[in-house]
Tab-separated table of C-alpha atoms in Angstrom:
chain	number	residue	atom	x	y	z
L	742	MET	CA	14.761	-33.960	-13.837
L	743	GLN	CA	13.631	-30.357	-12.512
L	744	GLU	CA	10.546	-30.896	-9.432
L	745	TYR	CA	8.028	-28.380	-8.664
L	746	ASP	CA	5.288	-27.962	-6.138
L	747	LEU	CA	3.595	-25.766	-8.496
L	748	LEU	CA	3.233	-25.282	-12.219
L	749	ILE	CA	1.533	-22.593	-13.791
L	750	ALA	CA	1.380	-23.060	-17.997
L	751	PRO	CA	0.963	-22.368	-20.186
L	752	ILE	CA	-0.020	-19.361	-19.741
L	753	GLY	CA	-1.762	-16.835	-22.299
L	754	SER	CA	-0.054	-13.875	-21.677
L	755	LEU	CA	2.511	-13.954	-18.516
L	756	VAL	CA	3.407	-10.129	-17.325
L	757	THR	CA	6.558	-10.669	-15.481
L	758	CYS	CA	7.371	-6.989	-14.422
L	759	GLU	CA	10.806	-7.988	-13.566
L	760	SER	CA	13.305	-4.665	-13.808
L	761	ASP	CA	16.638	-3.937	-12.101
L	762	LYS	CA	15.075	-0.780	-11.273
L	763	PRO	CA	11.726	0.993	-10.186
L	764	ARG	CA	10.084	2.336	-13.516
L	765	ASN	CA	9.294	5.655	-14.090
L	766	GLY	CA	9.424	8.349	-17.041
L	767	GLU	CA	8.103	6.693	-20.460
L	768	SER	CA	9.682	2.692	-19.052
L	769	LEU	CA	6.557	2.144	-17.595
L	770	ARG	CA	5.034	2.408	-21.198
L	771	GLU	CA	7.019	-1.147	-21.353
L	772	LEU	CA	5.613	-4.618	-19.817
L	773	PRO	CA	7.324	-7.346	-19.868
L	774	ILE	CA	5.300	-10.441	-21.164
L	775	ILE	CA	5.926	-13.996	-21.936
L	776	THR	CA	3.329	-15.600	-24.156
L	777	ASN	CA	3.057	-19.338	-23.715
L	778	GLY	CA	4.559	-18.422	-20.841
L	779	ALA	CA	5.336	-21.212	-17.835
L	780	ILE	CA	6.488	-20.635	-14.014
L	781	GLY	CA	7.221	-23.172	-11.467
L	782	ILE	CA	7.572	-23.090	-8.150
L	783	LYS	CA	9.358	-25.180	-5.789
L	784	ASP	CA	9.280	-24.932	-1.658
L	785	GLY	CA	7.579	-21.458	-2.116
L	786	LYS	CA	10.516	-19.582	-4.393
L	787	ILE	CA	9.583	-19.531	-7.896
L	788	SER	CA	12.321	-21.662	-9.427
L	789	PHE	CA	11.267	-21.101	-13.260
L	790	VAL	CA	10.110	-18.103	-15.162
L	791	GLY	CA	9.753	-18.590	-19.177
L	792	LYS	CA	8.572	-19.861	-22.357
L	793	TYR	CA	6.632	-23.270	-21.619
L	794	ASP	CA	8.381	-24.902	-24.612
L	795	ASP	CA	11.866	-24.646	-22.765
L	796	LEU	CA	10.293	-26.958	-19.868
L	797	ASP	CA	12.221	-30.416	-20.093
L	798	ASN	CA	11.836	-32.835	-18.098
L	799	PHE	CA	10.141	-32.167	-15.455
L	800	LYS	CA	7.699	-33.724	-12.062
L	801	ALA	CA	5.105	-31.424	-10.826
L	802	LYS	CA	2.058	-32.320	-7.929
L	803	GLU	CA	0.440	-29.725	-9.204
L	804	ILE	CA	-0.463	-27.878	-12.290
L	805	ILE	CA	-2.968	-24.935	-12.823
L	806	ASN	CA	-3.455	-24.174	-17.242
L	807	ALA	CA	-3.903	-20.619	-17.554
L	808	GLU	CA	-3.587	-20.545	-21.416
L	809	ASN	CA	-6.096	-18.284	-21.999
L	810	LYS	CA	-5.813	-16.038	-18.937
L	811	MET	CA	-3.039	-13.181	-18.048
L	812	VAL	CA	-0.842	-14.018	-15.244
L	813	THR	CA	1.073	-10.778	-13.060
L	814	PRO	CA	3.129	-10.998	-9.641
L	815	GLY	CA	0.673	-10.405	-6.827
L	816	LEU	CA	-0.180	-7.122	-6.210
L	817	ILE	CA	0.991	-5.161	-3.628
L	818	ASP	CA	-1.192	-2.357	-1.392
L	819	CYS	CA	1.588	-0.275	-0.343
L	820	HIS	CA	-0.665	1.942	1.788
L	821	THR	CA	-3.218	1.036	4.074
L	822	HIS	CA	-4.758	2.019	7.206
L	823	ILE	CA	-5.556	-1.196	8.547
L	824	PRO	CA	-6.609	-2.415	11.480
L	825	PHE	CA	-9.554	-0.241	12.368
L	826	VAL	CA	-13.106	-1.365	13.781
L	827	GLY	CA	-15.899	0.181	12.701
L	828	ASP	CA	-16.560	2.769	9.459
L	829	ARG	CA	-17.228	6.388	9.666
L	830	SER	CA	-20.691	6.474	7.379
L	831	ASN	CA	-22.394	8.957	9.681
L	832	GLU	CA	-19.680	11.533	8.001
L	833	MET	CA	-20.905	10.909	4.632
L	834	ILE	CA	-23.509	13.070	4.422
L	835	MET	CA	-21.391	15.993	6.167
L	836	LYS	CA	-18.715	15.092	3.441
L	837	LEU	CA	-21.573	15.492	0.255
L	838	GLU	CA	-22.662	18.732	2.029
L	839	GLY	CA	-19.006	20.303	1.724
L	840	LYS	CA	-17.700	19.839	4.981
L	841	GLY	CA	-13.843	18.852	4.667
L	842	TYR	CA	-11.543	16.521	5.946
L	843	MET	CA	-10.121	18.847	8.874
L	844	GLU	CA	-13.387	20.654	9.773
L	845	ILE	CA	-14.969	17.414	10.994
L	846	GLY	CA	-11.544	15.744	12.390
L	847	LYS	CA	-11.359	19.293	14.285
L	848	SER	CA	-14.723	18.870	15.726
L	849	GLY	CA	-13.964	15.789	16.920
L	850	GLY	CA	-14.998	13.122	14.188
L	851	GLY	CA	-12.171	11.483	11.373
L	852	ILE	CA	-9.707	10.264	12.796
L	853	LEU	CA	-11.117	10.964	16.452
L	854	ASN	CA	-14.146	9.065	15.814
L	855	THR	CA	-12.142	6.423	14.358
L	856	MET	CA	-9.936	6.660	18.376
L	857	LYS	CA	-12.836	5.761	20.233
L	858	ASN	CA	-13.734	2.961	18.439
L	859	VAL	CA	-10.028	1.114	18.684
L	860	ARG	CA	-9.370	2.465	21.836
L	861	VAL	CA	-13.124	0.876	23.048
L	862	ALA	CA	-12.205	-2.363	21.436
L	863	SER	CA	-10.209	-5.167	23.124
L	864	PHE	CA	-7.307	-6.956	21.023
L	865	GLU	CA	-9.572	-9.876	20.387
L	866	SER	CA	-11.669	-8.171	18.059
L	867	LEU	CA	-9.310	-5.524	16.649
L	868	LEU	CA	-7.512	-8.385	15.351
L	869	SER	CA	-10.448	-10.478	13.954
L	870	SER	CA	-11.193	-6.621	11.834
L	871	ALA	CA	-8.107	-7.401	10.541
L	872	LYS	CA	-8.011	-10.819	9.205
L	873	LYS	CA	-11.436	-10.146	7.794
L	874	ALA	CA	-9.332	-7.427	6.370
L	875	GLN	CA	-5.970	-9.432	5.234
L	876	GLU	CA	-9.205	-11.579	3.767
L	877	LYS	CA	-10.609	-9.152	1.813
L	878	LEU	CA	-7.103	-7.868	0.411
L	879	LEU	CA	-6.630	-11.301	-0.674
L	880	GLN	CA	-10.287	-11.705	-3.016
L	881	ASN	CA	-8.439	-8.369	-4.570
L	882	GLY	CA	-5.278	-10.229	-5.844
L	883	VAL	CA	-3.248	-8.115	-2.103
L	884	THR	CA	-0.880	-10.282	-1.905
L	885	SER	CA	1.224	-7.760	0.839
L	886	PHE	CA	0.062	-5.082	2.326
L	887	GLU	CA	1.197	-2.127	4.623
L	888	GLY	CA	-1.213	-1.521	7.563
L	889	LYS	CA	-0.457	0.955	10.580
L	890	SER	CA	-1.429	2.575	13.849
L	891	GLY	CA	-2.634	5.839	13.851
L	892	TYR	CA	-5.968	4.691	15.319
L	893	GLY	CA	-5.007	4.827	18.835
L	894	LEU	CA	-2.897	7.809	19.814
L	895	ASP	CA	-1.498	7.303	23.336
L	896	PHE	CA	1.084	4.676	24.138
L	897	GLU	CA	-1.671	1.599	25.317
L	898	ASN	CA	-3.598	1.154	21.856
L	899	GLU	CA	-1.051	2.387	19.459
L	900	VAL	CA	0.877	-0.658	20.524
L	901	LYS	CA	-1.759	-2.591	20.946
L	902	GLN	CA	-2.908	-2.250	16.839
L	903	LEU	CA	1.341	-2.647	15.942
L	904	LYS	CA	0.576	-5.769	17.980
L	905	VAL	CA	-2.233	-6.824	15.611
L	906	LEU	CA	-0.555	-6.271	12.674
L	907	ARG	CA	2.203	-8.784	13.964
L	908	GLU	CA	-0.395	-11.406	14.658
L	909	LEU	CA	-1.773	-11.471	11.060
L	910	ASN	CA	-1.289	-14.499	8.573
L	911	PRO	CA	2.785	-14.596	7.676
L	912	ALA	CA	1.739	-15.915	4.244
L	913	GLN	CA	0.775	-12.896	3.262
L	914	LYS	CA	3.409	-10.409	3.591
L	915	VAL	CA	2.565	-7.135	6.146
L	916	ILE	CA	4.656	-4.468	6.481
L	917	SER	CA	4.132	-2.381	9.784
L	918	THR	CA	4.045	1.827	10.277
L	919	CYS	CA	4.045	3.027	13.213
L	920	LEU	CA	1.994	6.285	12.925
L	921	SER	CA	1.052	7.800	16.232
L	922	ALA	CA	1.841	11.100	15.334
L	923	HIS	CA	-1.881	10.947	12.848
L	924	PHE	CA	-4.018	13.438	14.681
L	925	LEU	CA	-3.358	15.197	18.120
L	926	PRO	CA	-5.923	13.287	20.280
L	927	PRO	CA	-7.899	15.753	22.563
L	928	GLU	CA	-6.027	14.919	26.539
L	929	PHE	CA	-2.810	16.781	24.521
L	930	ARG	CA	-4.531	19.676	22.816
L	931	ASN	CA	-3.189	22.050	24.818
L	932	LYS	CA	0.013	20.379	25.000
L	933	ARG	CA	1.297	19.719	22.024
L	934	GLU	CA	4.557	19.333	22.605
L	935	ASN	CA	3.904	16.455	25.205
L	936	TYR	CA	2.609	14.425	23.098
L	937	ILE	CA	5.353	14.816	20.611
L	938	GLU	CA	7.562	13.566	23.557
L	939	LEU	CA	5.343	10.706	23.807
L	940	VAL	CA	5.609	9.983	20.424
L	941	THR	CA	9.694	10.250	20.273
L	942	ASN	CA	10.737	9.779	23.830
L	943	LYS	CA	8.711	7.003	24.975
L	944	ILE	CA	6.234	5.091	21.810
L	945	LEU	CA	9.162	5.030	18.925
L	946	PRO	CA	11.690	3.319	20.611
L	947	PHE	CA	8.996	0.435	22.270
L	948	VAL	CA	8.079	0.217	19.016
L	949	LYS	CA	12.058	-0.313	17.308
L	950	VAL	CA	13.277	-2.105	20.834
L	951	ASN	CA	10.028	-4.846	20.149
L	952	ASN	CA	10.522	-4.675	16.104
L	953	LEU	CA	6.292	-4.083	16.302
L	954	ALA	CA	7.080	-1.503	13.541
L	955	ASP	CA	9.231	-0.883	10.311
L	956	PHE	CA	8.755	2.293	9.260
L	957	ALA	CA	7.630	5.473	10.811
L	958	ASP	CA	5.253	8.016	9.452
L	959	VAL	CA	3.916	11.243	9.731
L	960	PHE	CA	0.697	13.474	8.545
L	961	CYS	CA	2.274	16.635	8.345
L	962	GLU	CA	-0.638	18.991	7.353
L	963	ASP	CA	-1.930	21.792	8.491
L	964	GLY	CA	-4.130	21.035	11.441
L	965	ALA	CA	-2.350	17.495	12.008
L	966	PHE	CA	1.526	17.652	12.304
L	967	THR	CA	3.618	20.895	11.505
L	968	ILE	CA	6.792	21.073	9.312
L	969	GLU	CA	8.913	21.430	12.612
L	970	GLU	CA	6.938	18.458	14.320
L	971	SER	CA	7.143	15.772	11.721
L	972	ARG	CA	10.836	16.845	11.769
L	973	GLU	CA	11.627	16.038	14.986
L	974	ILE	CA	9.298	12.464	14.944
L	975	LEU	CA	10.958	11.064	11.144
L	976	LEU	CA	15.061	11.900	12.235
L	977	LYS	CA	13.980	10.334	15.554
L	978	ALA	CA	12.958	7.751	13.747
L	979	LYS	CA	16.196	7.732	12.026
L	980	GLU	CA	17.947	7.199	14.659
L	981	LEU	CA	16.046	4.876	15.578
L	982	ARG	CA	17.068	3.183	12.571
L	983	LEU	CA	13.067	2.775	11.536
L	984	LEU	CA	12.040	3.148	7.914
L	985	THR	CA	10.353	6.433	7.398
L	986	ARG	CA	7.582	8.048	4.992
L	987	ILE	CA	5.017	11.046	4.825
L	988	HIS	CA	1.177	11.887	4.363
L	989	ALA	CA	2.419	14.691	2.510
L	990	ASP	CA	0.427	17.444	0.367
L	991	GLU	CA	-2.783	15.906	0.611
L	992	ILE	CA	-5.125	19.012	1.888
L	993	GLU	CA	-2.819	22.217	0.706
L	994	CYS	CA	1.188	22.719	-0.795
L	995	TYR	CA	2.504	22.192	3.159
L	996	GLY	CA	5.659	21.514	2.416
L	997	GLY	CA	5.401	17.564	4.182
L	998	GLY	CA	7.091	16.280	-0.108
L	999	LYS	CA	9.452	18.286	0.992
L	1000	LEU	CA	10.201	17.389	3.740
L	1001	ALA	CA	10.163	13.872	2.880
L	1002	ALA	CA	13.288	14.587	0.595
L	1003	GLU	CA	15.508	16.281	2.925
L	1004	ILE	CA	14.864	13.588	5.459
L	1005	GLY	CA	15.431	10.458	2.611
L	1006	CYS	CA	11.631	8.776	2.983
L	1007	LYS	CA	10.934	6.154	1.136
L	1008	SER	CA	7.589	7.552	0.471
L	1009	ALA	CA	5.764	10.702	0.814
L	1010	ASP	CA	1.765	9.594	0.033
L	1011	HIS	CA	-1.329	11.489	-1.002
L	1012	LEU	CA	0.344	14.517	-2.563
L	1013	LEU	CA	-2.817	15.641	-4.738
L	1014	MET	CA	-1.601	19.273	-3.811
L	1015	ALA	CA	2.060	18.777	-4.288
L	1016	ASP	CA	3.865	21.873	-6.915
L	1017	ASP	CA	6.340	20.834	-9.314
L	1018	GLU	CA	9.214	21.791	-7.256
L	1019	THR	CA	7.637	19.272	-4.805
L	1020	ILE	CA	7.610	16.668	-7.327
L	1021	ASP	CA	11.219	17.609	-7.970
L	1022	SER	CA	12.619	17.133	-5.343
L	1023	LEU	CA	11.310	13.415	-4.815
L	1024	LYS	CA	12.584	12.731	-8.212
L	1025	GLU	CA	15.983	14.040	-7.266
L	1026	LYS	CA	15.976	12.056	-3.857
L	1027	SER	CA	14.234	9.037	-5.515
L	1028	VAL	CA	11.628	8.973	-3.292
L	1029	VAL	CA	8.415	6.935	-3.977
L	1030	ALA	CA	5.371	8.883	-4.878
L	1031	VAL	CA	2.513	6.689	-3.578
L	1032	LEU	CA	-0.820	8.110	-4.825
L	1033	LEU	CA	-3.783	7.447	-3.874
L	1034	PRO	CA	-6.122	8.117	-6.436
L	1035	ALA	CA	-9.555	6.097	-4.552
L	1036	THR	CA	-9.272	9.063	-1.843
L	1037	ALA	CA	-9.818	11.560	-4.411
L	1038	PHE	CA	-12.485	9.708	-5.772
L	1039	PHE	CA	-14.158	9.279	-2.629
L	1040	LEU	CA	-13.514	12.645	-1.508
L	1041	ARG	CA	-14.486	14.596	-4.561
L	1042	LYS	CA	-11.333	16.284	-4.599
L	1043	PRO	CA	-9.070	16.726	-7.860
L	1044	TYR	CA	-6.293	13.719	-8.681
L	1045	ALA	CA	-3.023	14.483	-7.951
L	1046	ARG	CA	-1.269	15.089	-10.873
L	1047	ALA	CA	-0.224	11.730	-12.220
L	1048	ARG	CA	1.189	12.681	-16.000
L	1049	LYS	CA	3.016	15.436	-13.833
L	1050	PHE	CA	5.176	13.509	-11.609
L	1051	ILE	CA	6.053	10.667	-14.663
L	1052	GLU	CA	6.301	13.268	-16.957
L	1053	LYS	CA	9.374	14.774	-14.559
L	1054	GLY	CA	10.815	11.173	-14.143
L	1055	CYS	CA	9.334	10.201	-10.158
L	1056	ILE	CA	8.668	7.214	-9.229
L	1057	ILE	CA	5.383	6.199	-8.612
L	1058	ALA	CA	2.748	3.473	-6.955
L	1059	VAL	CA	-0.697	3.177	-6.394
L	1060	ALA	CA	-2.554	2.082	-3.208
L	1061	SER	CA	-6.229	1.996	-2.054
L	1062	ASP	CA	-5.534	4.172	1.730
L	1063	LEU	CA	-7.682	1.752	2.980
L	1064	ASN	CA	-9.439	3.364	5.759
L	1065	PRO	CA	-12.838	3.833	7.497
L	1066	GLY	CA	-12.997	7.675	6.550
L	1067	SER	CA	-12.129	8.437	3.032
L	1068	SER	CA	-11.304	5.652	1.477
L	1069	TYR	CA	-13.093	2.860	2.288
L	1070	THR	CA	-12.214	0.303	-0.314
L	1071	TYR	CA	-10.747	-3.257	0.027
L	1072	SER	CA	-10.287	-3.851	-4.144
L	1073	MET	CA	-7.694	-2.564	-5.509
L	1074	ILE	CA	-9.230	-3.595	-8.881
L	1075	MET	CA	-11.096	-0.692	-8.282
L	1076	VAL	CA	-8.450	1.625	-6.938
L	1077	LEU	CA	-6.348	0.764	-10.507
L	1078	ASN	CA	-9.659	1.291	-12.419
L	1079	ILE	CA	-9.776	4.989	-10.544
L	1080	ALA	CA	-5.843	5.237	-11.262
L	1081	VAL	CA	-7.246	5.060	-15.505
L	1082	PHE	CA	-9.831	6.735	-15.534
L	1083	GLY	CA	-9.858	9.078	-12.576
L	1084	MET	CA	-5.894	9.958	-12.236
L	1085	GLY	CA	-5.220	9.508	-16.212
L	1086	LEU	CA	-2.942	6.512	-15.567
L	1087	PHE	CA	-2.800	4.154	-18.869
L	1088	PRO	CA	-3.132	0.275	-17.908
L	1089	GLU	CA	0.780	-0.643	-18.266
L	1090	GLU	CA	1.842	2.669	-15.581
L	1091	ALA	CA	-1.119	1.076	-13.173
L	1092	ILE	CA	0.747	-2.339	-12.922
L	1093	TRP	CA	3.941	-1.397	-13.059
L	1094	ALA	CA	2.803	1.320	-9.599
L	1095	SER	CA	0.677	-1.648	-8.214
L	1096	THR	CA	3.717	-3.886	-8.133
L	1097	LEU	CA	6.940	-3.403	-8.454
L	1098	ASN	CA	7.043	0.447	-7.691
L	1099	SER	CA	5.077	-1.130	-4.644
L	1100	ALA	CA	7.604	-3.299	-3.579
L	1101	TYR	CA	9.791	-0.738	-3.664
L	1102	ALA	CA	8.070	1.933	-1.500
L	1103	LEU	CA	7.791	-0.470	1.050
L	1104	GLY	CA	11.704	-1.805	0.647
L	1105	ILE	CA	10.745	-5.526	0.141
L	1106	GLU	CA	11.673	-5.707	-3.978
L	1107	ASN	CA	14.258	-8.070	-3.681
L	1108	GLU	CA	11.058	-10.637	-2.452
L	1109	VAL	CA	7.730	-9.961	-4.215
L	1110	GLY	CA	7.058	-7.623	-7.285
L	1111	SER	CA	7.684	-9.329	-9.925
L	1112	ILE	CA	7.757	-12.895	-11.418
L	1113	GLU	CA	12.130	-14.214	-10.870
L	1114	VAL	CA	13.402	-16.749	-9.802
L	1115	GLY	CA	13.771	-16.115	-6.262
L	1116	LYS	CA	11.459	-14.421	-5.359
L	1117	ARG	CA	8.258	-15.495	-3.064
L	1118	GLY	CA	5.345	-17.546	-5.093
L	1119	ASP	CA	2.955	-14.686	-4.615
L	1120	ILE	CA	1.329	-15.095	-8.642
L	1121	SER	CA	-2.058	-13.120	-8.896
L	1122	ILE	CA	-4.106	-14.821	-12.200
L	1123	TRP	CA	-6.768	-13.012	-14.504
L	1124	ASP	CA	-9.236	-14.096	-16.840
L	1125	VAL	CA	-8.419	-12.022	-19.254
L	1126	CYS	CA	-6.138	-11.771	-22.094
L	1127	ASP	CA	-3.917	-8.663	-21.717
L	1128	PRO	CA	-3.635	-6.059	-19.330
L	1129	ILE	CA	-6.153	-3.450	-21.328
L	1130	HIS	CA	-8.721	-6.128	-20.240
L	1131	LEU	CA	-8.070	-5.778	-16.511
L	1132	PHE	CA	-9.416	-2.268	-17.072
L	1133	TYR	CA	-11.688	-2.070	-20.054
L	1134	PRO	CA	-14.554	-4.072	-18.755
L	1135	PHE	CA	-14.083	-1.406	-16.081
L	1136	GLY	CA	-16.112	-2.466	-12.321
L	1137	GLN	CA	-15.394	-6.197	-12.329
L	1138	ASN	CA	-13.155	-8.874	-10.195
L	1139	PRO	CA	-11.382	-11.118	-13.402
L	1140	LEU	CA	-9.609	-12.579	-10.353
L	1141	CYS	CA	-9.346	-16.014	-10.868
L	1142	CYS	CA	-7.094	-17.806	-8.468
L	1143	VAL	CA	-4.041	-16.623	-5.773
L	1144	VAL	CA	-0.781	-18.629	-5.284
L	1145	LEU	CA	0.634	-17.070	-1.527
L	1146	ASP	CA	4.134	-17.977	-0.827
L	1147	GLY	CA	4.203	-20.886	-3.212
L	1148	LYS	CA	0.152	-21.966	-1.907
L	1149	VAL	CA	-3.422	-22.098	-4.068
L	1150	VAL	CA	-5.123	-20.305	-1.222
L	1151	LEU	CA	-7.929	-18.733	-3.752
L	1152	ARG	CA	-9.614	-20.560	-7.051
L	1153	ASN	CA	-12.405	-19.254	-8.860
L	1154	GLY	CA	-13.303	-20.929	-12.370
L	1155	ILE	CA	-9.927	-22.154	-13.439
């Protein structure tokens, strides 16, 4: 007799996102769906996926009936700026009046505004804020996410941010990124090379030795860090055997995407202004293009050319860019709605981009991102009948259940 801790059955539409590689090109339109399906979970791992009628001689401690629902892998938000405190609502009118992101930053606002908040925040208050953010992501179907430093911009506060990430609920998988090269702090305004040295010779080695981050990241843009500075920092990270990613080509086509391909980063993120040559280089080196449509929406900028990325065969992922200044949203459903209606994705593409492809962007595709035997029991159940109805009635959150590491952690009307 097969025993399960949790059985989800029958399932109206079971979207497994099972694939032996990340989806790209035309294959993004093909979702593997099992009608009248079932999922069995034992000891936190998926142990059965298939047709409900194929279940035979079983016993389950708990059963969830999802016969009129759609079930997907838990969503993966592969780019957030958790942890932070406060917001930058005082800058919103400045943006609406036409002041640019870098213009606000160079005047002491933007990233430096949040830096001031993080530096004065106690570890406990920063952790409390991060825990609330983690819970809000969960309430939107996100079962794995990435968080970053980058609002401390000195040794003590960068480490503080990364230690906060390590204290979050481990049942919700958290990937940590060291983004000390986010913006030049004011005390180093005339000593750029000294800050690069602090990052490469002190912060990154400490982070590696103390297992505080999985990735290193750089904001590579005119006004932040140059191509040469970014290359130096990312090569040092690779030398330390940290995975690498990069904020690239958001404000202008500056060369960050090509640098990501040159270095072999796992992902290049933003890419609003990436040209065809950059997209080709990302495709050639299998660098995941992480597109952040809510940021373009919030800043009223042109969206990344999602259809061009797909046409050229690039691997794409979609994430929230949750941060207090340019994408202040915890709702992945809202983000995916913008990805479809604003950036031009099809519903099937948006689902791949926020599940398995996002897992590849974080290097966790063997654990999460699809509903397969042996993977973590991270499941989202939606009160819709098929993928298109996750988007058609836009502006809603049809989430009715979240299973995290094999345990039901959120239940609403099911």
